[in-house]
Coordinates of C-alpha atoms and ligand atoms in Angstrom, one line a residue:
X1 CA 62.6 49.9 4.9
X2 CA 65.5 51.3 3.2
X3 CA 68.4 53.3 4.7
X4 CA 67.2 56.5 3.4
X5 CA 63.7 55.4 4.9
X6 CA 65.0 54.9 8.2
X7 CA 67.1 58.1 8.6
X8 CA 64.1 60.1 7.1
X9 CA 62.0 58.8 10.1
X10 CA 65.0 59.3 12.8
X11 CA 65.0 63.0 11.6
X12 CA 61.0 63.4 11.8
X13 CA 61.2 62.0 15.0
X14 CA 64.3 64.2 16.1
X15 CA 62.0 67.0 14.8
X16 CA 59.2 66.0 16.6
X17 CA 61.5 65.8 20.0
X18 CA 62.6 69.6 19.1
X19 CA 59.1 70.9 18.8
X20 CA 58.1 69.1 22.2
X21 CA 61.0 70.8 23.9
X22 CA 60.5 74.0 22.4
X23 CA 56.8 74.1 23.8
X24 CA 57.8 73.2 27.2
X25 CA 60.3 76.2 27.5
X26 CA 57.7 78.9 25.8
X27 CA 56.3 81.4 28.2
X28 CA 53.3 84.0 27.9
X29 CA 55.7 86.4 29.4
X30 CA 58.6 86.2 27.0
X31 CA 61.2 88.9 27.8
X32 CA 59.2 90.2 30.5
X33 CA 60.4 87.1 32.7
X34 CA 63.4 89.0 33.6
X35 CA 64.2 91.8 35.9
X36 CA 65.5 94.7 34.7
X37 CA 68.6 95.8 36.7
X38 CA 67.6 99.0 38.3
X39 CA 66.5 100.2 41.6
X40 CA 66.8 97.5 44.4
X41 CA 68.5 95.4 41.8
X42 CA 71.0 98.0 40.5
X43 CA 74.1 96.8 42.8
X44 CA 74.1 93.5 39.9
X45 CA 75.5 96.1 37.4
X46 CA 77.7 97.9 39.4
X47 CA 81.6 98.5 38.7
X48 CA 83.6 96.2 41.1
X49 CA 86.6 96.4 39.1
X50 CA 87.4 100.6 39.7
X51 CA 90.0 100.9 42.3
X52 CA 88.1 103.9 43.0
X53 CA 85.6 106.6 41.8
X54 CA 87.7 109.4 40.2
X55 CA 86.4 112.7 41.4
X56 CA 86.5 115.6 39.1
X57 CA 84.7 118.6 38.3
X58 CA 82.2 118.5 35.1
X59 CA 83.7 119.4 31.9
X60 CA 82.5 122.0 29.2
X61 CA 84.5 121.7 26.1
X62 CA 84.3 121.4 22.1
X63 CA 85.8 118.5 20.2
X64 CA 85.4 117.1 16.8
X65 CA 84.0 113.8 17.4
X66 CA 82.7 112.5 20.3
X67 CA 82.3 108.3 20.8
X68 CA 80.2 106.9 23.2
X69 CA 81.6 103.6 24.2
X70 CA 85.5 102.3 24.7
X71 CA 85.0 98.9 23.7
X72 CA 85.9 97.7 20.4
X73 CA 83.7 99.4 18.3
X74 CA 84.5 102.7 19.9
X75 CA 88.3 101.9 19.7
X76 CA 87.8 100.7 16.0
X77 CA 86.1 104.1 15.3
X78 CA 88.9 106.0 17.0
X79 CA 91.5 104.4 15.3
X80 CA 90.0 104.7 11.7
X81 CA 89.3 108.2 12.4
X82 CA 92.7 109.0 13.9
X83 CA 94.5 107.3 10.9
X84 CA 92.9 109.8 8.7
X85 CA 94.0 113.0 10.6
X86 CA 91.4 113.5 13.4
X87 CA 92.8 113.7 16.4
X88 CA 90.3 115.6 18.8
X89 CA 88.3 112.4 19.7
X90 CA 87.0 112.3 23.3
X91 CA 85.6 108.6 24.1
X92 CA 82.8 108.8 26.8
X93 CA 83.2 105.2 28.5
X94 CA 81.2 104.2 31.7
X95 CA 83.9 101.4 32.8
X96 CA 86.9 103.0 34.3
X97 CA 88.9 101.9 31.3
X98 CA 88.9 100.8 27.6
X99 CA 87.6 97.1 27.0
X100 CA 83.8 97.2 26.8
X101 CA 82.9 93.5 26.8
X102 CA 86.5 92.7 28.0
X103 CA 86.3 95.3 30.8
X104 CA 83.3 93.6 32.3
X105 CA 83.4 90.4 31.7
X106 CA 86.4 89.0 34.1
X107 CA 84.7 86.0 34.8
X108 CA 87.1 83.1 35.4
X109 CA 87.8 81.2 32.3
X110 CA 86.5 84.4 29.9
X111 CA 87.9 83.5 26.5
X112 CA 87.4 84.6 22.9
X113 CA 85.3 81.9 21.4
X114 CA 86.5 83.4 18.0
X115 CA 90.3 82.8 16.8
X116 CA 92.0 85.7 18.3
X117 CA 93.8 86.3 14.8
X118 CA 90.5 87.2 13.3
X119 CA 88.9 88.4 17.0
X120 CA 91.4 90.6 18.1
X121 CA 91.6 93.8 16.0
X122 CA 94.3 96.0 14.8
X123 CA 97.0 93.4 15.6
X124 CA 99.1 94.7 12.8
X125 CA 98.7 98.4 13.4
X126 CA 99.6 97.9 17.0
X127 CA 102.3 94.8 16.2
X128 CA 100.9 92.4 18.7
X129 CA 101.0 88.7 18.6
X130 CA 98.0 86.6 20.6
X131 CA 99.6 84.0 22.7
X132 CA 96.9 81.5 22.1
X133 CA 94.6 80.6 19.4
X134 CA 91.6 81.4 21.4
X135 CA 92.9 84.2 23.7
X136 CA 91.9 84.8 27.5
X137 CA 90.0 87.7 28.6
X138 CA 92.8 89.8 30.5
X139 CA 94.8 89.7 27.5
X140 CA 91.9 90.8 25.4
X141 CA 91.2 93.6 27.7
X142 CA 95.1 94.3 27.7
X143 CA 94.9 94.4 24.1
X144 CA 92.2 97.1 24.0
X145 CA 94.3 98.9 26.4
X146 CA 97.0 98.8 23.9
X147 CA 95.1 100.2 21.3
X148 CA 93.9 103.2 23.3
X149 CA 97.6 103.7 24.0
X150 CA 98.6 103.3 20.6
X151 CA 96.2 105.9 19.0
X152 CA 96.7 108.4 21.9
X153 CA 93.3 107.9 23.1
X154 CA 93.8 108.0 26.8
X155 CA 94.5 111.8 27.3
X156 CA 91.0 112.9 26.2
X157 CA 88.8 110.1 27.3
X158 CA 86.4 110.5 30.0
X159 CA 86.0 107.0 31.9
X160 CA 83.5 106.5 34.8
X161 CA 81.0 108.6 32.7
X162 CA 78.0 107.7 31.1
X163 CA 76.1 110.0 28.4
X164 CA 72.8 110.8 29.3
X165 CA 71.3 112.9 26.5
X166 CA 72.5 114.5 23.5
X167 CA 70.7 117.2 21.4
X168 CA 71.4 118.5 17.8
X169 CA 71.9 122.3 17.4
X170 CA 70.8 122.8 14.0
X171 CA 72.6 126.4 13.9
X172 CA 75.8 125.3 14.9
X173 CA 75.7 121.9 13.4
X174 CA 77.1 120.6 16.6
X175 CA 75.7 118.1 18.9
X176 CA 75.7 118.8 22.6
X177 CA 76.5 115.6 24.6
X178 CA 75.5 115.6 28.4
X179 CA 76.9 113.1 30.9
X180 CA 76.0 111.7 34.3
X181 CA 79.3 113.7 35.4
X182 CA 77.8 117.2 34.3
X183 CA 79.7 117.6 31.5
X184 CA 78.7 119.3 28.5
X185 CA 80.5 118.2 25.1
X186 CA 80.1 120.1 22.2
X187 CA 80.6 118.0 19.1
X188 CA 80.5 118.0 15.4
X189 CA 80.3 114.4 15.1
X190 CA 78.7 111.9 17.4
X191 CA 79.6 107.6 17.1
X192 CA 77.2 105.9 19.3
X193 CA 79.4 102.6 19.9
X194 CA 77.3 101.5 22.9
X195 CA 77.5 97.6 22.1
X196 CA 74.6 94.9 22.5
X197 CA 75.3 92.9 25.3
X198 CA 75.9 95.6 28.0
X199 CA 73.2 95.6 30.5
X200 CA 73.0 92.6 32.6
X201 CA 69.6 90.9 33.2
X202 CA 68.2 88.7 35.9
X203 CA 65.7 86.0 35.8
X204 CA 62.6 86.8 37.7
X205 CA 62.6 83.9 39.8
X206 CA 60.2 84.3 42.8
X207 CA 62.0 85.2 45.9
X208 CA 65.2 86.4 44.4
X209 CA 65.1 89.5 46.9
X210 CA 65.1 87.2 49.8
X211 CA 68.3 85.4 49.4
X212 CA 70.8 86.1 52.4
X213 CA 73.9 84.7 51.2
X214 CA 75.9 86.4 48.5
X215 CA 75.0 87.1 44.7
X216 CA 76.5 88.5 41.5
X217 CA 76.3 88.8 37.9
X218 CA 78.8 86.9 35.8
X219 CA 79.7 90.3 34.1
X220 CA 80.4 91.9 37.3
X221 CA 82.9 89.1 38.8
X222 CA 83.3 89.6 42.4
X223 CA 86.6 88.7 43.1
X224 CA 86.6 90.3 46.8
X225 CA 84.2 87.5 47.6
X226 CA 85.8 84.6 45.4
X227 CA 89.2 85.5 46.3
X228 CA 91.6 88.5 47.2
X229 CA 90.4 90.8 44.2
X230 CA 92.7 89.5 42.0
X231 CA 91.7 88.2 38.7
X232 CA 91.1 84.5 38.5
X233 CA 91.5 84.3 42.1
X234 CA 88.5 81.7 43.5
X235 CA 90.4 80.5 46.6
X236 CA 87.9 81.8 48.8
X237 CA 85.2 79.8 47.5
X238 CA 87.2 76.4 49.0
X239 CA 84.4 75.8 51.4
X240 CA 81.7 77.7 49.8
X241 CA 78.5 75.8 48.1
X242 CA 78.2 77.6 45.0
X243 CA 75.1 77.9 42.5
X244 CA 75.3 79.2 39.0
X245 CA 72.0 80.0 37.0
X246 CA 72.7 79.4 33.3
X247 CA 74.2 77.4 31.0
X248 CA 75.1 79.6 27.8
X249 CA 78.2 80.6 26.4
X250 CA 79.1 82.7 29.8
X251 CA 78.5 79.6 31.8
X252 CA 80.1 77.2 29.8
X253 CA 83.4 79.0 30.4
X254 CA 82.9 79.5 34.1
X255 CA 81.9 76.4 35.2
X256 CA 85.2 74.2 35.0
X257 CA 87.1 76.7 36.8
X258 CA 84.4 76.9 39.4
X259 CA 84.3 72.9 39.7
X260 CA 87.6 73.1 40.4
X261 CA 87.5 75.8 43.4
X262 CA 84.3 75.4 45.4
X263 CA 82.9 72.9 48.0
X264 CA 80.0 72.1 45.8
X265 CA 78.8 73.5 42.6
X266 CA 75.4 73.4 41.4
X267 CA 74.7 74.0 37.7
X268 CA 71.1 75.3 37.2
X269 CA 70.3 74.5 33.8
X270 CA 67.4 75.5 32.0
X271 CA 68.3 74.4 28.2
X272 CA 71.9 72.7 27.6
X273 CA 74.1 74.6 25.1
X274 CA 75.9 72.6 21.9
X275 CA 79.6 72.0 23.3
X276 CA 81.7 71.6 20.5
X277 CA 85.5 70.8 20.2
X278 CA 87.9 73.5 21.1
X279 CA 91.3 72.9 20.4
X280 CA 93.0 75.8 21.9
X281 CA 97.0 75.9 21.7
X282 CA 99.8 78.7 22.0
X283 CA 100.6 80.7 18.9
X284 CA 103.5 79.2 16.5
X285 CA 105.6 82.2 16.9
X286 CA 107.6 81.5 13.8
X287 CA 104.5 81.4 11.7
X288 CA 103.1 84.5 13.2
X289 CA 106.2 86.5 12.5
X290 CA 106.5 85.0 8.8
X291 CA 103.0 86.5 8.0
X292 CA 103.1 89.0 4.8
X293 CA 101.6 92.4 5.9
X294 CA 98.0 92.8 5.4
X295 CA 97.6 89.2 6.6
X296 CA 94.9 90.2 9.0
X297 CA 92.4 91.5 6.8
X298 CA 92.7 89.0 4.6
X299 CA 92.0 86.2 7.1
X300 CA 89.3 88.2 8.9
X301 CA 87.6 88.2 5.3
X302 CA 88.3 84.6 4.8
X303 CA 86.8 83.5 8.2
X304 CA 83.6 85.6 7.6
X305 CA 83.3 84.0 4.2
X306 CA 83.7 80.6 4.9
X307 CA 81.3 80.6 7.9
X308 CA 78.6 82.1 5.5
X309 CA 79.1 79.3 2.6
X310 CA 81.0 81.6 0.6
X311 CA 83.4 79.7 -1.6
X312 CA 87.1 80.0 -0.4
X313 CA 89.8 78.1 -2.1
X314 CA 91.5 77.9 1.6
X315 CA 89.9 77.7 4.9
X316 CA 92.5 79.9 6.7
X317 CA 91.1 79.5 10.1
X318 CA 90.2 75.6 10.3
X319 CA 88.6 75.3 13.5
X320 CA 85.2 74.2 15.1
X321 CA 83.2 77.4 13.6
X322 CA 84.4 76.7 9.9
X323 CA 84.5 73.0 10.1
X324 CA 80.4 73.3 11.3
X325 CA 79.7 75.4 8.0
X326 CA 81.5 72.8 5.7
X327 CA 79.5 70.4 7.3
X328 CA 76.3 72.3 6.9
X329 CA 77.2 72.7 3.2
X330 CA 78.6 69.2 2.7
X331 CA 75.0 67.6 2.3
X332 CA 74.2 70.5 -0.4
X333 CA 77.4 69.4 -2.4
X334 CA 76.3 65.8 -2.0
X335 CA 72.9 66.4 -3.4
X336 CA 74.8 68.5 -6.4
X337 CA 76.6 65.8 -6.7
X338 CA 73.3 63.4 -7.2
X339 CA 73.9 61.8 -4.3
X340 CA 70.3 60.4 -3.0
X341 CA 70.1 61.8 0.6
X342 CA 66.2 60.5 1.2
X343 CA 65.7 64.2 2.7
X344 CA 66.6 67.6 2.4
X345 CA 69.9 68.9 2.8
X346 CA 69.3 71.2 5.8
X347 CA 67.4 68.8 7.8
X348 CA 70.5 66.3 6.9
X349 CA 73.3 68.6 7.9
X350 CA 71.1 69.6 10.8
X351 CA 70.7 66.3 12.2
X352 CA 74.2 64.9 11.6
X353 CA 75.9 68.0 13.3
X354 CA 73.4 67.7 16.5
X355 CA 74.2 64.0 16.5
X356 CA 77.6 64.5 16.7
X357 CA 77.3 67.2 19.7
X358 CA 75.1 64.8 21.4
X359 CA 77.4 61.8 20.9
X360 CA 80.2 64.0 22.1
X361 CA 78.3 64.3 25.4
X362 CA 77.4 60.5 25.6
X363 CA 81.2 59.7 25.4
X364 CA 82.4 62.3 27.8
X365 CA 79.9 62.5 30.8
X366 CA 79.9 59.1 32.8
X367 CA 76.5 59.4 34.4
X368 CA 73.9 58.5 31.7
X369 CA 71.0 60.4 33.0
X370 CA 73.0 63.4 33.6
X371 CA 74.5 62.8 29.6
X372 CA 71.0 63.0 28.6
X373 CA 70.0 66.1 30.1
X374 CA 73.1 67.7 28.9
X375 CA 72.2 66.9 25.3
X376 CA 70.5 69.9 23.4
X377 CA 67.5 69.1 21.5
X378 CA 67.0 71.8 18.9
X379 CA 69.0 72.8 15.7
X380 CA 72.2 74.3 15.2
X381 CA 72.6 78.1 15.6
X382 CA 69.4 78.4 17.5
X383 CA 71.8 79.2 20.3
X384 CA 75.3 80.4 20.3
X385 CA 77.6 77.7 19.4
X386 CA 79.9 76.9 22.3
X387 CA 83.4 75.5 22.1
X388 CA 84.7 73.7 25.2
X389 CA 87.1 70.8 26.2
X390 CA 86.3 70.6 29.9
X391 CA 83.0 71.8 30.4
X392 CA 81.4 68.5 29.8
X393 CA 84.1 66.8 31.9
X394 CA 83.1 68.7 34.7
X395 CA 80.0 66.9 35.3
X396 CA 82.2 63.9 36.2
X397 CA 83.4 65.4 39.1
X398 CA 82.2 64.5 42.5
X399 CA 82.0 68.4 43.3
X400 CA 79.5 69.1 40.4
X401 CA 75.8 68.6 40.8
X402 CA 73.7 69.5 37.3
X403 CA 70.3 71.1 38.5
X404 CA 68.4 70.2 35.5
X405 CA 65.2 72.2 35.5
X406 CA 63.4 70.3 32.4
X407 CA 63.2 73.3 30.5
X408 CA 61.3 75.3 33.4
X409 CA 63.9 77.3 35.1
X410 CA 64.8 77.5 39.2
X411 CA 61.1 77.1 40.8
X412 CA 62.1 80.0 43.4
X413 CA 65.2 81.2 45.7
X414 CA 64.7 81.3 49.5
X415 CA 66.9 82.9 51.9
X416 CA 69.0 79.9 52.2
X417 CA 69.0 78.9 48.6
X418 CA 67.0 77.5 45.9
X419 CA 64.4 75.3 44.8
X420 CA 64.6 73.1 41.8
X421 CA 61.6 70.5 40.9
X422 CA 60.4 71.0 44.5
X423 CA 63.8 70.3 46.5
X424 CA 65.9 73.2 48.0
X425 CA 69.5 73.3 47.6
X426 CA 71.0 75.6 50.4
X427 CA 74.2 77.6 49.1
X428 CA 76.3 80.4 50.0
X429 CA 76.3 82.2 46.9
X430 CA 74.3 82.4 43.7
X431 CA 76.0 83.4 40.7
X432 CA 73.6 84.6 37.6
X433 CA 75.2 83.8 34.1
X434 CA 71.8 84.6 32.8
X435 CA 73.2 87.0 30.1
X436 CA 72.1 90.4 29.0
X437 CA 69.2 92.7 27.7
X438 CA 68.9 92.3 23.7
X439 CA 66.1 93.8 21.7
X440 CA 65.0 96.5 24.6
X441 CA 65.0 100.0 23.4
X442 CA 68.4 102.3 23.2
X443 CA 66.7 104.2 25.8
X444 CA 66.0 101.3 28.1
X445 CA 69.6 99.3 27.4
X446 CA 72.1 102.4 27.3
X447 CA 69.7 105.3 28.6
X448 CA 70.1 107.3 25.5
X449 CA 67.3 109.1 23.4
X450 CA 69.0 111.5 20.9
X451 CA 67.1 114.7 20.7
X452 CA 67.9 115.4 16.8
X453 CA 66.4 118.0 13.8
X454 CA 63.0 119.7 14.8
X455 CA 63.6 118.5 18.5
X456 CA 62.4 115.1 17.8
X457 CA 63.7 112.4 20.0
X458 CA 64.7 108.9 18.1
X459 CA 62.3 107.0 20.1
X460 CA 59.5 109.2 18.4
X461 CA 60.8 108.7 15.0
X462 CA 61.6 104.8 15.6
X463 CA 57.8 104.4 17.5
X464 CA 56.7 102.0 14.5
X465 CA 60.1 100.4 14.5
X466 CA 63.8 101.4 13.7
X467 CA 64.4 103.4 10.2
X468 CA 68.2 103.6 9.5
X469 CA 70.2 103.8 6.1
X470 CA 72.8 100.8 6.3
X471 CA 72.1 100.5 9.9
X472 CA 74.3 103.6 10.8
X473 CA 72.6 106.8 9.8
X474 CA 69.2 108.2 10.7
X475 CA 67.4 110.6 8.8
X476 CA 67.0 113.7 11.3
X477 CA 69.8 113.1 13.0
X478 CA 72.7 114.6 11.4
X479 CA 76.4 114.0 12.0
X480 CA 75.6 110.6 13.9
X481 CA 76.7 107.2 13.2
X482 CA 75.5 104.0 15.3
X483 CA 77.6 101.1 15.3
X484 CA 76.4 97.2 15.6
X485 CA 72.9 98.2 15.5
X486 CA 69.9 97.0 13.7
X487 CA 69.4 96.6 10.2
X488 CA 73.0 96.2 9.4
X489 CA 74.1 92.4 9.6
X490 CA 74.6 89.4 12.3
X491 CA 78.3 88.4 12.1
X492 CA 79.8 85.5 14.2
X493 CA 83.0 87.6 14.4
X494 CA 81.5 90.9 15.8
X495 CA 84.8 93.1 15.7
X496 CA 84.6 92.2 11.5
X497 CA 81.3 94.1 11.7
X498 CA 82.4 96.9 13.9
X499 CA 85.5 97.5 11.7
X500 CA 83.8 97.7 8.6
X501 CA 81.5 100.2 9.8
X502 CA 84.2 102.3 11.6
X503 CA 86.2 102.3 8.1
X504 CA 82.8 103.4 6.4
X505 CA 82.4 106.3 9.3
X506 CA 86.1 107.1 8.4
X507 CA 85.7 107.5 4.8
X508 CA 82.7 109.6 5.2
X509 CA 84.5 111.7 7.6
X510 CA 87.3 111.8 5.4
X511 CA 85.1 113.4 2.4
X512 CA 83.5 115.8 4.7
X513 CA 87.3 117.2 5.8
X514 CA 88.4 117.5 2.1
X515 CA 85.4 119.3 1.4
X516 CA 85.1 121.8 4.5
X517 CA 81.4 120.3 4.8
X518 CA 79.8 120.5 8.5
X519 CA 77.0 118.4 8.2
X520 CA 76.0 114.8 6.7
X521 CA 72.8 113.3 6.9
X522 CA 70.8 110.6 5.6
X523 CA 68.2 111.2 2.8
X524 CA 64.5 110.2 3.6
X525 CA 64.2 108.5 0.3
X526 CA 67.8 106.6 0.9
X527 CA 66.8 105.4 4.1
X528 CA 63.2 104.3 2.9
X529 CA 65.3 102.2 0.2
X530 CA 67.2 100.5 3.0
X531 CA 64.4 100.1 5.0
X532 CA 62.4 98.2 2.2
X533 CA 65.4 96.2 1.4
X534 CA 65.9 95.1 5.0
X535 CA 62.3 94.2 5.3
X536 CA 62.1 92.5 2.3
X537 CA 65.8 90.3 2.1
X538 CA 65.7 90.6 6.1
X539 CA 67.3 87.5 8.0
X540 CA 64.6 87.2 10.2
X541 CA 65.2 86.5 13.5
X542 CA 61.5 84.9 13.4
X543 CA 62.8 82.0 11.1
X544 CA 64.2 81.0 14.6
X545 CA 60.8 81.2 16.0
X546 CA 59.8 77.9 14.1
X547 CA 59.7 74.2 15.7
X548 CA 63.5 73.8 15.9
X549 CA 64.7 76.4 18.1
X550 CA 63.8 76.9 21.9
X551 CA 63.2 80.2 23.1
X552 CA 66.4 82.5 24.2
X553 CA 67.7 85.9 23.2
X554 CA 68.3 85.1 19.6
X555 CA 64.6 84.8 18.9
X556 CA 63.0 87.3 21.2
X557 CA 62.2 84.4 23.7
X558 CA 60.3 82.5 21.3
X559 CA 57.6 85.2 20.6
X560 CA 57.2 87.6 17.6
X561 CA 58.4 91.3 18.5
X562 CA 56.2 94.3 17.5
X563 CA 56.9 95.3 14.3
X564 CA 59.7 92.6 14.3
X565 CA 60.4 93.1 10.6
X566 CA 62.0 96.4 11.1
X567 CA 64.3 95.0 13.5
X568 CA 65.6 92.5 10.8
X569 CA 69.3 92.3 9.8
X570 CA 70.1 93.1 6.0
X571 CA 69.1 89.7 4.6
X572 CA 72.2 89.0 2.2
X573 CA 74.2 88.2 5.1
X574 CA 77.7 89.3 6.4
X575 CA 79.7 88.9 3.3
X576 CA 77.6 90.9 1.1
X577 CA 76.6 93.5 3.6
X578 CA 80.5 94.4 4.0
X579 CA 80.7 94.2 0.2
X580 CA 77.8 96.6 -0.1
X581 CA 79.6 98.8 2.4
X582 CA 82.9 98.7 1.1
X583 CA 81.9 99.6 -2.6
X584 CA 79.3 102.3 -1.5
X585 CA 82.2 104.0 0.4
X586 CA 84.9 103.2 -2.3
X587 CA 82.4 104.7 -5.1
X588 CA 83.2 108.3 -3.5
X589 CA 79.5 109.7 -4.2
X590 CA 78.0 108.3 -0.9
X591 CA 74.6 108.0 -2.4
X592 CA 72.1 108.6 0.0
X593 CA 73.7 111.0 2.1
X594 CA 73.3 114.6 2.0
X595 CA 76.3 117.3 2.7
X596 CA 76.4 120.5 3.0
Ligands
LIG1 P1 72.4 83.8 27.4 O1 71.4 84.7 27.5 O2 73.3 83.2 26.3 O3 72.5 82.7 28.4 C1 71.7 82.9 29.6 C2 71.5 81.5 30.5 O4 70.7 82.1 31.3 C3 70.9 80.5 29.7 O5 71.0 79.3 29.6 C4 69.4 80.6 29.9 O6 68.8 79.5 29.5 C5 69.6 80.6 31.4 N1 68.5 81.1 32.4 C6 67.5 82.3 31.9 N2 66.6 82.1 32.6 C7 66.7 81.5 33.6 C8 66.0 80.7 34.5 N3 64.8 81.6 35.3 N4 66.3 79.7 35.4 C9 67.8 79.0 34.8 N5 68.3 79.5 33.8 C10 67.8 80.4 33.1 O7 73.8 84.5 28.1 P2 75.5 84.0 28.2 O8 75.9 85.4 29.1 O9 75.8 82.9 28.4 O10 75.8 84.7 26.8 C11 75.7 85.9 26.2 C12 76.2 86.1 24.8 O11 77.8 86.4 25.0 C13 76.6 84.6 24.3 O12 75.3 84.7 23.3 C14 77.7 85.2 23.3 O13 77.1 86.0 22.2 C15 78.4 86.2 24.0 N6 79.5 85.4 24.6 C16 80.8 85.4 23.9 C17 81.8 84.4 24.3 C18 82.9 84.5 23.7 O14 83.8 83.6 23.8 N7 83.0 85.3 22.8 C19 81.6 84.1 25.7 C20 80.4 84.3 26.6 C21 79.2 84.8 25.9 P3 67.7 79.5 28.2 O15 68.7 78.9 27.2 O16 66.8 78.2 28.5 O17 67.2 80.5 28.3

């Protein structure tokens, strides 16, 4: 048998294994397996960080712009709008401060997994140098606050406030925004920057309500329980048996810290993540101080291009993400050079990369049975790739036990602990690192159902699937802009996505201001054209429904979504989507929008 035949056979065998692993995990209840955090479970989403609930009288005011959400999306929108002269901006935010993801996710070990210099926005504007190549959560949270201060957003911000409704008034061309604090805000423009991974979800494990110990979700870390209310304090866990449920990107960052701090840690795994090399390090001050003005935008674009296979002379970030893409395209280059690969380049690249990931597990984890359980059997990008240099080592510690559920999940929860493969493990505390609702309606996730033109709710308009122009506008909802929504793009570096949209919104509102318009709305034709483009070109989330991918939130738990084609992203990838937006806004005629 030739070397190529041999390789082909190995790859075929591996594909069959992937199929078996996927089958094992498919469930008829799909996304319904999760319990919505409400009613008796609502304490899982309560804010453990705010010192107190600041009482205040309801506000009734008129403002130029209401931005809903004070995370990077809202901050970028506010920053870009204030740069063109809008100063009357009210940010409505549920947390007690700016930060969004970085306000809520304060779990020990929280860190950006995209390089800080391209992930942390507005570094040049704010004049900030991240301390590390991959900054930690508290630093990113502080940077969010610094953006808020730099652009003067604190004075008008309404924290601990949730928008509950918004109604369009055709006569006055304004939005009336109602909040859970009884406020009525009359705004000329409304920007929804409510994020995607915001609402914690719980697994519907039988008996979850019976547990008599302590439980919390990773995005609402209970430092009062684990330490002294100080961030990163886990000292109170010294004599505790702790179970963490989940082994996704969050758990991968949490586990090494718990492993150092608890009496006994059980890591309940349904599907292992891919754990590639992190390679963090302090920022070279000299290098940073000598960067040319405009460096950040160039670096951000370079990273997006490289990670999407767009040729760049230089890979500026040169890290695990970009290396991964180089490997993926290397196989195509080999083929182009006439090398007989024996298999198609994609299969070969996938196989090589995943073997490298599995070899790393084998080389790191001492117990071979545990190592085997930690090896991921699916294609790269079926799940969020993870990068960590201590996670796998944690399983060599005596205090850490991997409870691998062989794809089935935790059997049940008892008053005393949890049952995995029929065996009970007594624990004092269960931490749910089980992620966030993705793909549920905006009404359910963020509690918003806009009332637009002609008294029509957004849910009515989108009954058969979302309809947008560029993922930002929806006809019938004038003067309203949605950030990071469906029908836009999927970018590894989310702040890049948010900033391109923020710049676009700012450019439109500059045009509105300069021409004294009061109203801007997508035309039906332009919207239809974009929806058609998305449907025909759209990166199907359903491509991940095929054999190589185990279920997860990327693929709607392995089930086709009703009217799923409307939920696709624009198919050209982020580089082309951003280019399209840039060209569109630079053209100056804003084709597809009606102004009056
Ligand atoms: P995920 O949705 O990625 O992971 C949830 C985990 O819970 C999975 O391992 C899942 O297993 C597991 N799970 C669900 N139900 C059960 C069950 N019944 N029994 C046992 N395990 C169960 O959530 P994360 O919070 O980890 O990450 C969400 C996203 O947040 C990431 O994809 C990433 O985009 C982002 N993130 C980014 C970080 C960064 O550094 N920038 C860091 C952390 C998160 P299964 O895989 O089998 O479904």
